mmCIF file of C-alpha atoms and ligand atoms in Angstrom:
data_model
loop_
_atom_site.group_PDB
_atom_site.id
_atom_site.type_symbol
_atom_site.label_atom_id
_atom_site.label_comp_id
_atom_site.label_asym_id
_atom_site.label_seq_id
_atom_site.Cartn_x
_atom_site.Cartn_y
_atom_site.Cartn_z
ATOM 1 C CA UNK K 1 14.785 -24.602 -77.158
ATOM 2 C CA UNK K 2 13.983 -22.957 -80.404
ATOM 3 C CA UNK K 3 12.796 -24.419 -83.700
ATOM 4 C CA UNK K 4 12.578 -22.494 -86.965
ATOM 5 C CA UNK K 5 9.831 -23.873 -89.047
ATOM 6 C CA UNK K 6 10.142 -23.327 -92.810
ATOM 7 C CA UNK K 7 7.555 -23.777 -95.597
ATOM 8 C CA UNK K 8 8.830 -23.122 -98.953
ATOM 9 C CA UNK K 9 6.528 -22.593 -101.903
ATOM 10 C CA UNK K 10 7.559 -22.199 -105.557
ATOM 11 C CA UNK K 11 8.050 -18.415 -105.086
ATOM 12 C CA UNK K 12 7.350 -17.868 -101.327
ATOM 13 C CA UNK K 13 8.804 -18.767 -97.899
ATOM 14 C CA UNK K 14 6.769 -18.761 -94.726
ATOM 15 C CA UNK K 15 8.546 -19.192 -91.410
ATOM 16 C CA UNK K 16 7.793 -19.304 -87.705
ATOM 17 C CA UNK K 17 10.417 -19.279 -84.885
ATOM 18 C CA UNK K 18 8.935 -21.336 -81.965
ATOM 19 C CA UNK K 19 10.032 -21.537 -78.402
ATOM 20 C CA UNK K 20 9.379 -25.130 -77.603
ATOM 21 C CA UNK K 21 9.528 -24.704 -73.876
ATOM 22 C CA UNK K 22 6.107 -23.245 -73.923
ATOM 23 C CA UNK K 23 5.204 -23.668 -77.681
ATOM 24 C CA UNK K 24 4.890 -19.899 -77.987
ATOM 25 C CA UNK K 25 5.696 -18.112 -81.484
ATOM 26 C CA UNK K 26 8.631 -15.759 -81.110
ATOM 27 C CA UNK K 27 8.597 -14.368 -84.645
ATOM 28 C CA UNK K 28 7.103 -15.202 -87.920
ATOM 29 C CA UNK K 29 6.928 -13.925 -91.534
ATOM 30 C CA UNK K 30 6.630 -14.386 -95.161
ATOM 31 C CA UNK K 31 8.950 -13.859 -98.121
ATOM 32 C CA UNK K 32 6.947 -13.320 -101.250
ATOM 33 C CA UNK K 33 7.676 -13.077 -104.993
ATOM 34 C CA UNK K 34 11.040 -14.822 -104.865
ATOM 35 C CA UNK K 35 12.886 -14.301 -108.096
ATOM 36 C CA UNK K 36 9.947 -11.992 -109.294
ATOM 37 C CA UNK K 37 9.751 -8.223 -109.392
ATOM 38 C CA UNK K 38 8.563 -6.760 -106.133
ATOM 39 C CA UNK K 39 10.044 -9.418 -103.790
ATOM 40 C CA UNK K 40 9.925 -8.627 -100.033
ATOM 41 C CA UNK K 41 10.065 -9.997 -96.553
ATOM 42 C CA UNK K 42 7.404 -9.171 -94.014
ATOM 43 C CA UNK K 43 8.754 -10.010 -90.578
ATOM 44 C CA UNK K 44 6.605 -10.012 -87.372
ATOM 45 C CA UNK K 45 8.447 -9.807 -84.127
ATOM 46 C CA UNK K 46 8.500 -7.924 -80.840
ATOM 47 C CA UNK K 47 4.866 -6.859 -81.388
ATOM 48 C CA UNK K 48 5.832 -5.018 -84.620
ATOM 49 C CA UNK K 49 5.812 -5.728 -88.386
ATOM 50 C CA UNK K 50 8.892 -4.938 -90.372
ATOM 51 C CA UNK K 51 8.994 -4.886 -94.164
ATOM 52 C CA UNK K 52 12.124 -5.402 -96.292
ATOM 53 C CA UNK K 53 11.586 -4.612 -99.939
ATOM 54 C CA UNK K 54 14.680 -5.832 -102.011
ATOM 55 C CA UNK K 55 15.518 -8.092 -104.774
ATOM 56 C CA UNK K 56 15.397 -11.717 -103.496
ATOM 57 C CA UNK K 57 16.746 -13.945 -106.172
ATOM 58 C CA UNK K 58 16.322 -17.406 -104.783
ATOM 59 C CA UNK K 59 15.275 -19.403 -101.686
ATOM 60 C CA UNK K 60 18.853 -19.345 -100.393
ATOM 61 C CA UNK K 61 18.852 -15.554 -100.420
ATOM 62 C CA UNK K 62 15.384 -15.643 -98.773
ATOM 63 C CA UNK K 63 16.646 -17.785 -95.974
ATOM 64 C CA UNK K 64 19.751 -15.512 -95.341
ATOM 65 C CA UNK K 65 17.336 -12.563 -95.257
ATOM 66 C CA UNK K 66 15.012 -14.450 -92.683
ATOM 67 C CA UNK K 67 18.101 -15.299 -90.494
ATOM 68 C CA UNK K 68 19.316 -11.757 -90.652
ATOM 69 C CA UNK K 69 15.885 -10.343 -89.588
ATOM 70 C CA UNK K 70 15.785 -12.842 -86.688
ATOM 71 C CA UNK K 71 19.303 -11.823 -85.451
ATOM 72 C CA UNK K 72 19.738 -8.214 -86.290
ATOM 73 C CA UNK K 73 19.579 -5.551 -83.458
ATOM 74 C CA UNK K 74 16.577 -3.782 -84.584
ATOM 75 C CA UNK K 75 14.282 -6.599 -85.784
ATOM 76 C CA UNK K 76 15.933 -9.650 -84.170
ATOM 77 C CA UNK K 77 14.707 -11.918 -81.345
ATOM 78 C CA UNK K 78 17.898 -14.015 -80.924
ATOM 79 C CA UNK K 79 21.518 -13.003 -80.773
ATOM 80 C CA UNK K 80 22.878 -15.495 -83.104
ATOM 81 C CA UNK K 81 21.583 -18.331 -85.364
ATOM 82 C CA UNK K 82 23.344 -20.813 -83.031
ATOM 83 C CA UNK K 83 20.355 -20.213 -80.657
ATOM 84 C CA UNK K 84 18.219 -22.218 -83.257
ATOM 85 C CA UNK K 85 18.203 -25.902 -82.244
ATOM 86 C CA UNK K 86 16.715 -27.232 -85.436
ATOM 87 C CA UNK K 87 14.988 -26.355 -88.827
ATOM 88 C CA UNK K 88 11.708 -28.090 -89.238
ATOM 89 C CA UNK K 89 10.574 -28.089 -92.918
ATOM 90 C CA UNK K 90 7.106 -28.674 -94.278
ATOM 91 C CA UNK K 91 7.594 -31.080 -97.155
ATOM 92 C CA UNK K 92 4.686 -31.867 -99.508
ATOM 93 C CA UNK K 93 5.388 -35.300 -100.614
ATOM 94 C CA UNK K 94 6.992 -38.063 -98.630
ATOM 95 C CA UNK K 95 6.122 -40.987 -100.726
ATOM 96 C CA UNK K 96 5.591 -43.865 -98.335
ATOM 97 C CA UNK K 97 7.276 -42.452 -95.344
ATOM 98 C CA UNK K 98 5.059 -42.649 -92.451
ATOM 99 C CA UNK K 99 6.720 -40.211 -89.991
ATOM 100 C CA UNK K 100 9.081 -37.201 -90.059
ATOM 101 C CA UNK K 101 12.751 -37.810 -91.057
ATOM 102 C CA UNK K 102 16.076 -36.159 -90.042
ATOM 103 C CA UNK K 103 17.687 -35.172 -93.235
ATOM 104 C CA UNK K 104 20.910 -37.035 -94.169
ATOM 105 C CA UNK K 105 22.327 -38.105 -97.494
ATOM 106 C CA UNK K 106 20.035 -41.159 -97.829
ATOM 107 C CA UNK K 107 16.878 -39.166 -97.032
ATOM 108 C CA UNK K 108 17.906 -36.437 -99.419
ATOM 109 C CA UNK K 109 18.476 -39.042 -102.215
ATOM 110 C CA UNK K 110 14.924 -40.530 -101.598
ATOM 111 C CA UNK K 111 13.356 -37.007 -101.534
ATOM 112 C CA UNK K 112 14.915 -36.299 -104.994
ATOM 113 C CA UNK K 113 13.725 -39.567 -106.360
ATOM 114 C CA UNK K 114 10.280 -38.613 -105.288
ATOM 115 C CA UNK K 115 10.230 -35.138 -106.816
ATOM 116 C CA UNK K 116 8.259 -36.448 -109.818
ATOM 117 C CA UNK K 117 5.416 -37.250 -107.459
ATOM 118 C CA UNK K 118 4.904 -33.524 -106.690
ATOM 119 C CA UNK K 119 6.721 -31.553 -109.448
ATOM 120 C CA UNK K 120 4.948 -28.237 -108.501
ATOM 121 C CA UNK K 121 5.977 -28.129 -104.907
ATOM 122 C CA UNK K 122 8.839 -30.560 -104.108
ATOM 123 C CA UNK K 123 11.616 -28.595 -105.928
ATOM 124 C CA UNK K 124 11.074 -25.550 -103.709
ATOM 125 C CA UNK K 125 10.938 -27.681 -100.642
ATOM 126 C CA UNK K 126 14.406 -29.259 -101.616
ATOM 127 C CA UNK K 127 15.974 -25.851 -102.290
ATOM 128 C CA UNK K 128 14.927 -24.732 -98.872
ATOM 129 C CA UNK K 129 16.570 -27.660 -97.128
ATOM 130 C CA UNK K 130 19.703 -27.323 -99.027
ATOM 131 C CA UNK K 131 19.961 -23.522 -98.398
ATOM 132 C CA UNK K 132 19.669 -24.180 -94.661
ATOM 133 C CA UNK K 133 22.379 -26.956 -94.853
ATOM 134 C CA UNK K 134 24.744 -24.443 -96.653
ATOM 135 C CA UNK K 135 24.024 -21.440 -94.288
ATOM 136 C CA UNK K 136 24.035 -23.300 -91.041
ATOM 137 C CA UNK K 137 26.088 -26.511 -91.162
ATOM 138 C CA UNK K 138 25.746 -27.450 -87.586
ATOM 139 C CA UNK K 139 21.852 -26.952 -87.316
ATOM 140 C CA UNK K 140 19.911 -30.222 -87.960
ATOM 141 C CA UNK K 141 17.146 -30.243 -90.599
ATOM 142 C CA UNK K 142 13.956 -32.365 -90.179
ATOM 143 C CA UNK K 143 11.247 -32.916 -92.876
ATOM 144 C CA UNK K 144 7.688 -33.266 -91.921
ATOM 145 C CA UNK K 145 5.535 -34.587 -94.667
ATOM 146 C CA UNK K 146 2.000 -33.507 -95.650
ATOM 147 C CA UNK K 147 1.415 -37.161 -96.700
ATOM 148 C CA UNK K 148 2.772 -39.202 -93.664
ATOM 149 C CA UNK K 149 -0.364 -39.091 -91.538
ATOM 150 C CA UNK K 150 -2.354 -40.802 -94.247
ATOM 151 C CA UNK K 151 -0.010 -43.717 -94.488
ATOM 152 C CA UNK K 152 -2.304 -45.699 -92.267
ATOM 153 C CA UNK K 153 -4.956 -45.976 -94.836
ATOM 154 C CA UNK K 154 -5.735 -49.624 -95.714
ATOM 155 C CA UNK K 155 -4.797 -50.924 -99.168
ATOM 156 C CA UNK K 156 -8.454 -51.003 -100.286
ATOM 157 C CA UNK K 157 -8.543 -47.301 -99.773
ATOM 158 C CA UNK K 158 -5.203 -46.129 -101.240
ATOM 159 C CA UNK K 159 -5.177 -48.454 -104.269
ATOM 160 C CA UNK K 160 -6.752 -47.310 -107.509
ATOM 161 C CA UNK K 161 -8.758 -49.844 -109.680
ATOM 162 C CA UNK K 162 -5.825 -50.249 -112.190
ATOM 163 C CA UNK K 163 -3.413 -53.190 -112.625
ATOM 164 C CA UNK K 164 -1.263 -53.457 -109.443
ATOM 165 C CA UNK K 165 2.116 -53.111 -111.233
ATOM 166 C CA UNK K 166 1.144 -49.472 -111.927
ATOM 167 C CA UNK K 167 1.610 -49.100 -108.019
ATOM 168 C CA UNK K 168 4.666 -51.131 -107.710
ATOM 169 C CA UNK K 169 6.438 -49.748 -110.703
ATOM 170 C CA UNK K 170 5.135 -46.241 -110.959
ATOM 171 C CA UNK K 171 4.126 -45.555 -107.325
ATOM 172 C CA UNK K 172 0.539 -44.732 -108.413
ATOM 173 C CA UNK K 173 -1.682 -44.740 -105.358
ATOM 174 C CA UNK K 174 -3.604 -42.394 -103.103
ATOM 175 C CA UNK K 175 -1.161 -40.519 -100.768
ATOM 176 C CA UNK K 176 -3.367 -37.769 -99.312
ATOM 177 C CA UNK K 177 -2.262 -34.268 -98.162
ATOM 178 C CA UNK K 178 -2.796 -31.614 -95.341
ATOM 179 C CA UNK K 179 -1.802 -34.533 -93.035
ATOM 180 C CA UNK K 180 -0.345 -32.309 -90.324
ATOM 181 C CA UNK K 181 -3.581 -30.365 -90.287
ATOM 182 C CA UNK K 182 -5.872 -33.368 -90.148
ATOM 183 C CA UNK K 183 -3.628 -34.811 -87.333
ATOM 184 C CA UNK K 184 -3.620 -31.512 -85.398
ATOM 185 C CA UNK K 185 -7.368 -30.893 -85.479
ATOM 186 C CA UNK K 186 -8.371 -34.487 -84.766
ATOM 187 C CA UNK K 187 -6.227 -34.583 -81.790
ATOM 188 C CA UNK K 188 -7.622 -31.305 -80.470
ATOM 189 C CA UNK K 189 -11.058 -32.615 -81.119
ATOM 190 C CA UNK K 190 -10.451 -35.695 -79.000
ATOM 191 C CA UNK K 191 -9.235 -33.418 -76.180
ATOM 192 C CA UNK K 192 -12.264 -31.331 -76.418
ATOM 193 C CA UNK K 193 -14.459 -34.494 -76.166
ATOM 194 C CA UNK K 194 -12.586 -35.572 -73.156
ATOM 195 C CA UNK K 195 -11.755 -38.824 -74.787
ATOM 196 C CA UNK K 196 -8.832 -40.951 -75.630
ATOM 197 C CA UNK K 197 -8.329 -40.505 -79.416
ATOM 198 C CA UNK K 198 -8.260 -44.347 -79.683
ATOM 199 C CA UNK K 199 -11.880 -44.219 -78.796
ATOM 200 C CA UNK K 200 -12.945 -41.766 -81.429
ATOM 201 C CA UNK K 201 -14.365 -41.623 -84.983
ATOM 202 C CA UNK K 202 -13.630 -38.225 -86.395
ATOM 203 C CA UNK K 203 -14.285 -36.615 -89.762
ATOM 204 C CA UNK K 204 -11.951 -33.626 -90.354
ATOM 205 C CA UNK K 205 -12.699 -31.050 -93.137
ATOM 206 C CA UNK K 206 -9.666 -28.844 -94.013
ATOM 207 C CA UNK K 207 -11.271 -26.352 -96.343
ATOM 208 C CA UNK K 208 -8.899 -23.670 -97.510
ATOM 209 C CA UNK K 209 -7.922 -22.693 -100.884
ATOM 210 C CA UNK K 210 -6.812 -26.327 -101.151
ATOM 211 C CA UNK K 211 -9.357 -28.625 -99.441
ATOM 212 C CA UNK K 212 -9.416 -32.195 -98.234
ATOM 213 C CA UNK K 213 -11.509 -34.284 -95.874
ATOM 214 C CA UNK K 214 -10.248 -37.259 -93.845
ATOM 215 C CA UNK K 215 -11.905 -40.180 -91.969
ATOM 216 C CA UNK K 216 -10.013 -40.858 -88.874
ATOM 217 C CA UNK K 217 -10.654 -43.969 -86.769
ATOM 218 C CA UNK K 218 -8.877 -44.233 -83.338
ATOM 219 C CA UNK K 219 -6.467 -41.485 -84.325
ATOM 220 C CA UNK K 220 -5.563 -43.268 -87.620
ATOM 221 C CA UNK K 221 -6.478 -42.012 -91.035
ATOM 222 C CA UNK K 222 -8.511 -44.705 -92.814
ATOM 223 C CA UNK K 223 -9.323 -42.589 -95.966
ATOM 224 C CA UNK K 224 -8.938 -38.955 -97.349
ATOM 225 C CA UNK K 225 -10.187 -37.208 -100.384
ATOM 226 C CA UNK K 226 -7.025 -35.950 -101.984
ATOM 227 C CA UNK K 227 -5.225 -38.698 -104.142
ATOM 228 C CA UNK K 228 -2.059 -39.176 -105.988
ATOM 229 C CA UNK K 229 -1.904 -35.351 -106.071
ATOM 230 C CA UNK K 230 -3.686 -32.538 -104.424
ATOM 231 C CA UNK K 231 -5.982 -32.160 -107.426
ATOM 232 C CA UNK K 232 -8.413 -34.927 -106.276
ATOM 233 C CA UNK K 233 -11.419 -34.881 -104.091
ATOM 234 C CA UNK K 234 -13.634 -31.927 -103.273
ATOM 235 C CA UNK K 235 -13.982 -28.766 -105.344
ATOM 236 C CA UNK K 236 -11.397 -26.174 -104.191
ATOM 237 C CA UNK K 237 -10.531 -22.484 -104.859
ATOM 238 C CA UNK K 238 -8.880 -22.994 -108.250
ATOM 239 C CA UNK K 239 -8.741 -26.875 -108.473
ATOM 240 C CA UNK K 240 -11.459 -28.970 -110.101
ATOM 241 C CA UNK K 241 -11.409 -31.794 -107.639
ATOM 242 C CA UNK K 242 -12.653 -35.117 -108.957
ATOM 243 C CA UNK K 243 -13.852 -35.486 -112.534
ATOM 244 C CA UNK K 244 -14.207 -38.106 -115.033
ATOM 245 C CA UNK K 245 -10.648 -38.722 -116.390
ATOM 246 C CA UNK K 246 -11.989 -39.063 -119.987
ATOM 247 C CA UNK K 247 -12.705 -35.292 -119.735
ATOM 248 C CA UNK K 248 -9.008 -34.558 -120.045
ATOM 249 C CA UNK K 249 -8.666 -36.122 -123.609
ATOM 250 C CA UNK K 250 -11.816 -34.290 -124.649
ATOM 251 C CA UNK K 251 -10.655 -30.981 -123.318
ATOM 252 C CA UNK K 252 -7.297 -31.533 -125.229
ATOM 253 C CA UNK K 253 -9.027 -32.398 -128.353
ATOM 254 C CA UNK K 254 -11.408 -29.379 -128.141
ATOM 255 C CA UNK K 255 -8.847 -26.726 -127.058
ATOM 256 C CA UNK K 256 -5.645 -27.962 -128.587
ATOM 257 C CA UNK K 257 -3.883 -27.739 -125.292
ATOM 258 C CA UNK K 258 -1.002 -30.067 -124.509
ATOM 259 C CA UNK K 259 -1.109 -32.290 -121.280
ATOM 260 C CA UNK K 260 0.771 -29.693 -119.175
ATOM 261 C CA UNK K 261 -1.584 -26.914 -120.159
ATOM 262 C CA UNK K 262 -4.562 -29.017 -119.344
ATOM 263 C CA UNK K 263 -3.226 -30.023 -115.973
ATOM 264 C CA UNK K 264 -2.217 -26.473 -115.302
ATOM 265 C CA UNK K 265 -5.874 -25.514 -116.289
ATOM 266 C CA UNK K 266 -7.338 -28.110 -113.848
ATOM 267 C CA UNK K 267 -5.114 -26.898 -110.995
ATOM 268 C CA UNK K 268 -5.275 -23.113 -111.465
ATOM 269 C CA UNK K 269 -8.474 -22.134 -113.426
ATOM 270 C CA UNK K 270 -11.205 -24.391 -112.110
ATOM 271 C CA UNK K 271 -13.003 -24.798 -108.844
ATOM 272 C CA UNK K 272 -14.666 -21.654 -107.429
ATOM 273 C CA UNK K 273 -12.783 -19.542 -109.733
ATOM 274 C CA UNK K 274 -13.699 -21.518 -112.887
ATOM 275 C CA UNK K 275 -17.418 -21.975 -112.009
ATOM 276 C CA UNK K 276 -17.996 -18.402 -110.723
ATOM 277 C CA UNK K 277 -15.925 -16.830 -113.475
ATOM 278 C CA UNK K 278 -14.609 -14.161 -111.283
ATOM 279 C CA UNK K 279 -12.911 -15.303 -108.107
ATOM 280 C CA UNK K 280 -11.351 -18.205 -106.235
ATOM 281 C CA UNK K 281 -11.825 -16.485 -102.878
ATOM 282 C CA UNK K 282 -14.851 -17.751 -100.982
ATOM 283 C CA UNK K 283 -15.318 -14.154 -99.355
ATOM 284 C CA UNK K 284 -15.978 -12.700 -102.804
ATOM 285 C CA UNK K 285 -18.198 -15.737 -103.673
ATOM 286 C CA UNK K 286 -20.271 -15.294 -100.324
ATOM 287 C CA UNK K 287 -20.592 -11.499 -100.970
ATOM 288 C CA UNK K 288 -21.980 -12.132 -104.482
ATOM 289 C CA UNK K 289 -24.366 -14.891 -103.536
ATOM 290 C CA UNK K 290 -27.577 -12.775 -103.752
ATOM 291 C CA UNK K 291 -26.825 -10.935 -106.903
ATOM 292 C CA UNK K 292 -24.787 -13.405 -108.974
ATOM 293 C CA UNK K 293 -26.108 -16.806 -110.162
ATOM 294 C CA UNK K 294 -22.621 -18.108 -110.999
ATOM 295 C CA UNK K 295 -21.468 -17.310 -107.639
ATOM 296 C CA UNK K 296 -24.456 -19.220 -106.123
ATOM 297 C CA UNK K 297 -23.791 -22.194 -108.219
ATOM 298 C CA UNK K 298 -20.048 -22.246 -107.426
ATOM 299 C CA UNK K 299 -20.740 -22.167 -103.659
ATOM 300 C CA UNK K 300 -23.658 -24.784 -103.958
ATOM 301 C CA UNK K 301 -21.390 -27.123 -105.877
ATOM 302 C CA UNK K 302 -18.475 -26.737 -103.438
ATOM 303 C CA UNK K 303 -20.760 -27.469 -100.459
ATOM 304 C CA UNK K 304 -22.305 -30.396 -102.166
ATOM 305 C CA UNK K 305 -19.118 -32.131 -102.846
ATOM 306 C CA UNK K 306 -18.109 -31.652 -99.188
ATOM 307 C CA UNK K 307 -21.349 -32.933 -97.909
ATOM 308 C CA UNK K 308 -21.089 -36.065 -100.033
ATOM 309 C CA UNK K 309 -17.610 -36.891 -98.849
ATOM 310 C CA UNK K 310 -18.444 -36.228 -95.181
ATOM 311 C CA UNK K 311 -21.626 -38.407 -95.501
ATOM 312 C CA UNK K 312 -19.696 -41.192 -97.180
ATOM 313 C CA UNK K 313 -16.988 -41.153 -94.464
ATOM 314 C CA UNK K 314 -19.700 -41.485 -91.897
ATOM 315 C CA UNK K 315 -20.447 -44.842 -93.766
ATOM 316 C CA UNK K 316 -16.620 -45.654 -93.988
ATOM 317 C CA UNK K 317 -16.343 -45.256 -90.217
ATOM 318 C CA UNK K 318 -19.653 -46.955 -89.534
ATOM 319 C CA UNK K 319 -20.632 -43.941 -87.437
ATOM 320 C CA UNK K 320 -19.081 -40.645 -86.373
ATOM 321 C CA UNK K 321 -18.449 -38.970 -83.098
ATOM 322 C CA UNK K 322 -17.215 -35.588 -84.287
ATOM 323 C CA UNK K 323 -17.029 -33.441 -87.382
ATOM 324 C CA UNK K 324 -14.363 -30.795 -87.455
ATOM 325 C CA UNK K 325 -14.005 -27.738 -89.713
ATOM 326 C CA UNK K 326 -10.552 -26.037 -90.141
ATOM 327 C CA UNK K 327 -8.534 -23.856 -92.560
ATOM 328 C CA UNK K 328 -9.367 -20.546 -94.152
ATOM 329 C CA UNK K 329 -12.931 -21.417 -95.252
ATOM 330 C CA UNK K 330 -13.729 -24.073 -92.757
ATOM 331 C CA UNK K 331 -12.785 -21.686 -89.898
ATOM 332 C CA UNK K 332 -14.460 -18.558 -91.412
ATOM 333 C CA UNK K 333 -17.466 -19.352 -93.552
ATOM 334 C CA UNK K 334 -20.649 -20.041 -91.505
ATOM 335 C CA UNK K 335 -22.527 -20.259 -94.927
ATOM 336 C CA UNK K 336 -20.490 -23.337 -95.914
ATOM 337 C CA UNK K 337 -20.625 -25.041 -92.618
ATOM 338 C CA UNK K 338 -24.549 -24.455 -92.554
ATOM 339 C CA UNK K 339 -24.979 -25.901 -96.029
ATOM 340 C CA UNK K 340 -23.080 -29.027 -95.135
ATOM 341 C CA UNK K 341 -24.535 -29.528 -91.549
ATOM 342 C CA UNK K 342 -28.126 -29.060 -92.572
ATOM 343 C CA UNK K 343 -27.647 -32.231 -94.763
ATOM 344 C CA UNK K 344 -26.278 -34.313 -91.911
ATOM 345 C CA UNK K 345 -29.150 -34.084 -89.482
ATOM 346 C CA UNK K 346 -30.127 -37.588 -90.295
ATOM 347 C CA UNK K 347 -26.950 -38.665 -88.284
ATOM 348 C CA UNK K 348 -28.770 -37.178 -85.122
ATOM 349 C CA UNK K 349 -26.615 -34.019 -85.417
ATOM 350 C CA UNK K 350 -27.865 -30.761 -84.052
ATOM 351 C CA UNK K 351 -26.014 -27.493 -83.912
ATOM 352 C CA UNK K 352 -26.539 -23.922 -82.800
ATOM 353 C CA UNK K 353 -27.092 -21.754 -85.873
ATOM 354 C CA UNK K 354 -26.532 -18.484 -84.168
ATOM 355 C CA UNK K 355 -23.341 -19.687 -82.644
ATOM 356 C CA UNK K 356 -22.301 -20.926 -86.215
ATOM 357 C CA UNK K 357 -22.942 -17.508 -87.709
ATOM 358 C CA UNK K 358 -20.858 -15.868 -85.035
ATOM 359 C CA UNK K 359 -17.892 -18.312 -85.433
ATOM 360 C CA UNK K 360 -15.448 -16.369 -87.653
ATOM 361 C CA UNK K 361 -11.724 -16.066 -86.602
ATOM 362 C CA UNK K 362 -12.467 -17.527 -83.304
ATOM 363 C CA UNK K 363 -10.546 -20.061 -81.063
ATOM 364 C CA UNK K 364 -11.818 -23.634 -80.998
ATOM 365 C CA UNK K 365 -15.630 -23.690 -80.707
ATOM 366 C CA UNK K 366 -18.166 -26.400 -80.254
ATOM 367 C CA UNK K 367 -21.147 -25.797 -82.489
ATOM 368 C CA UNK K 368 -23.224 -28.881 -81.593
ATOM 369 C CA UNK K 369 -25.982 -28.726 -78.923
ATOM 370 C CA UNK K 370 -26.186 -30.918 -75.928
ATOM 371 C CA UNK K 371 -28.607 -33.310 -77.499
ATOM 372 C CA UNK K 372 -26.594 -33.813 -80.714
ATOM 373 C CA UNK K 373 -25.417 -37.394 -81.353
ATOM 374 C CA UNK K 374 -22.500 -35.987 -83.258
ATOM 375 C CA UNK K 375 -20.012 -33.274 -81.913
ATOM 376 C CA UNK K 376 -19.356 -30.509 -84.408
ATOM 377 C CA UNK K 377 -16.229 -28.250 -83.875
ATOM 378 C CA UNK K 378 -14.445 -25.410 -85.569
ATOM 379 C CA UNK K 379 -10.842 -25.725 -84.786
ATOM 380 C CA UNK K 380 -8.155 -23.380 -86.010
ATOM 381 C CA UNK K 381 -5.404 -25.344 -87.666
ATOM 382 C CA UNK K 382 -1.696 -25.076 -86.541
ATOM 383 C CA UNK K 383 0.536 -26.948 -89.025
ATOM 384 C CA UNK K 384 3.590 -24.947 -87.856
ATOM 385 C CA UNK K 385 3.225 -26.301 -84.295
ATOM 386 C CA UNK K 386 2.842 -29.878 -85.481
ATOM 387 C CA UNK K 387 5.979 -29.535 -87.535
ATOM 388 C CA UNK K 388 7.840 -28.137 -84.633
ATOM 389 C CA UNK K 389 6.598 -30.752 -82.211
ATOM 390 C CA UNK K 390 7.639 -33.544 -84.556
ATOM 391 C CA UNK K 391 11.017 -32.005 -85.097
ATOM 392 C CA UNK K 392 11.619 -31.827 -81.393
ATOM 393 C CA UNK K 393 10.356 -35.391 -80.974
ATOM 394 C CA UNK K 394 12.543 -36.987 -83.621
ATOM 395 C CA UNK K 395 15.738 -35.095 -82.516
ATOM 396 C CA UNK K 396 14.986 -35.942 -78.820
ATOM 397 C CA UNK K 397 15.815 -32.344 -77.902
HETATM 398 P P1 LIG L 1 -6.119 -21.203 -96.505
HETATM 399 O O1 LIG L 1 -5.746 -21.907 -97.739
HETATM 400 O O2 LIG L 1 -6.495 -22.090 -95.395
HETATM 401 O O3 LIG L 1 -5.242 -20.071 -96.108
HETATM 402 O O4 LIG L 1 -7.540 -20.556 -96.846
HETATM 403 C C1 LIG L 1 -7.593 -19.429 -97.712
HETATM 404 C C2 LIG L 1 -9.065 -19.202 -98.087
HETATM 405 O O5 LIG L 1 -9.903 -18.896 -96.891
HETATM 406 C C3 LIG L 1 -9.218 -17.924 -98.920
HETATM 407 O O6 LIG L 1 -9.217 -18.199 -100.240
HETATM 408 C C4 LIG L 1 -10.748 -17.533 -98.608
HETATM 409 O O7 LIG L 1 -11.532 -18.022 -99.483
HETATM 410 C C5 LIG L 1 -11.056 -18.267 -97.276
HETATM 411 N N1 LIG L 1 -11.368 -17.244 -96.237
HETATM 412 C C6 LIG L 1 -10.582 -16.525 -95.423
HETATM 413 N N2 LIG L 1 -11.267 -15.750 -94.612
HETATM 414 C C7 LIG L 1 -12.507 -15.974 -94.861
HETATM 415 C C8 LIG L 1 -13.817 -15.357 -94.395
HETATM 416 N N3 LIG L 1 -13.770 -14.513 -93.326
HETATM 417 N N4 LIG L 1 -14.915 -15.877 -94.931
HETATM 418 C C9 LIG L 1 -14.883 -16.772 -95.935
HETATM 419 N N5 LIG L 1 -13.793 -17.320 -96.351
HETATM 420 C C10 LIG L 1 -12.644 -16.987 -95.821
#
């Protein structure tokens, strides 16, 4: 039983072919720079890395190339695409869908209606689905939404303090993102605690280039930091996170930028990159901490916004059993974890500093000590596995 998980970005396509009998990865890879100069496919299979450098004009060509790589004699792992039981697509914005969906005409129509909610990401997701439908008519497509896990938030958490018809007419509400990741690591944390997830209060910190934090009570999300779009919440690699909305008008007046330029600026030129002035990558920032004041400030600000949200979610949950760090920075930056955790000792939290310093690119690790009242875990996320599991479940295969 094999599922091909597909994650289309605006100019990229990541994929993983999973064997769902044992949840192992058979092959994976990345198509980069679609419709740009220097496009290529990097395909990892049979313990080797294969590179295909050629012009790839669109996502449809990218998918054809991936399917060729998966089936060709030299690089392939299956004899024909009919061995693939389903395509599982990562889909950024599912509006108010609370679970994955099998793609049919009606679902496709609703996805297209919701494109305006995620104009940067959704068009590429749709092209990816349509390309699969064209190339492999008999293989079902399932969409798994980044937003679905957060649909359990109560109204008081997801509504903004504006007249309610802005929600009913314009769909303006908090949706939240990275849902598959928050779901995966909270379930893993419950397993590590040896508890039924229904009896747990967990705060998950997905800190990568994009970052969000969720408060999860009994396995259900009750609040999350990203909002109507992934621009909200904590400070990120290139995104500002929360700021006073009046700043937007002021920036526009001062710079002469239009609204698109200003939104682009807040998404692409702010966060670690904007404050440090030289990099959005936390590795560069950490390296420069001792010599560069701007790097120091950028890191301090990011850690501070994360600490504030974790602490507020301990209040939202009226207590917390476990705090989980995941994604590129959460899994690999002991400095960030230390900054955050050292401000949470009032919760009765204790952790092993040496173990924290050593926990970089490791499997799931518990950082908390025996006496700690709150468990602390670093858990590598696995969004592809969640997508494949949900695809399998909904298709009952
Ligand atoms: P993600 O979006 O989850 O892929 O995370 C990407 C980010 O993880 C990069 O921008 C880096 O800042 C960060 N990252 C990856 N490896 C490390 C590391 N060893 N130390 C600190 N940050 C890292």
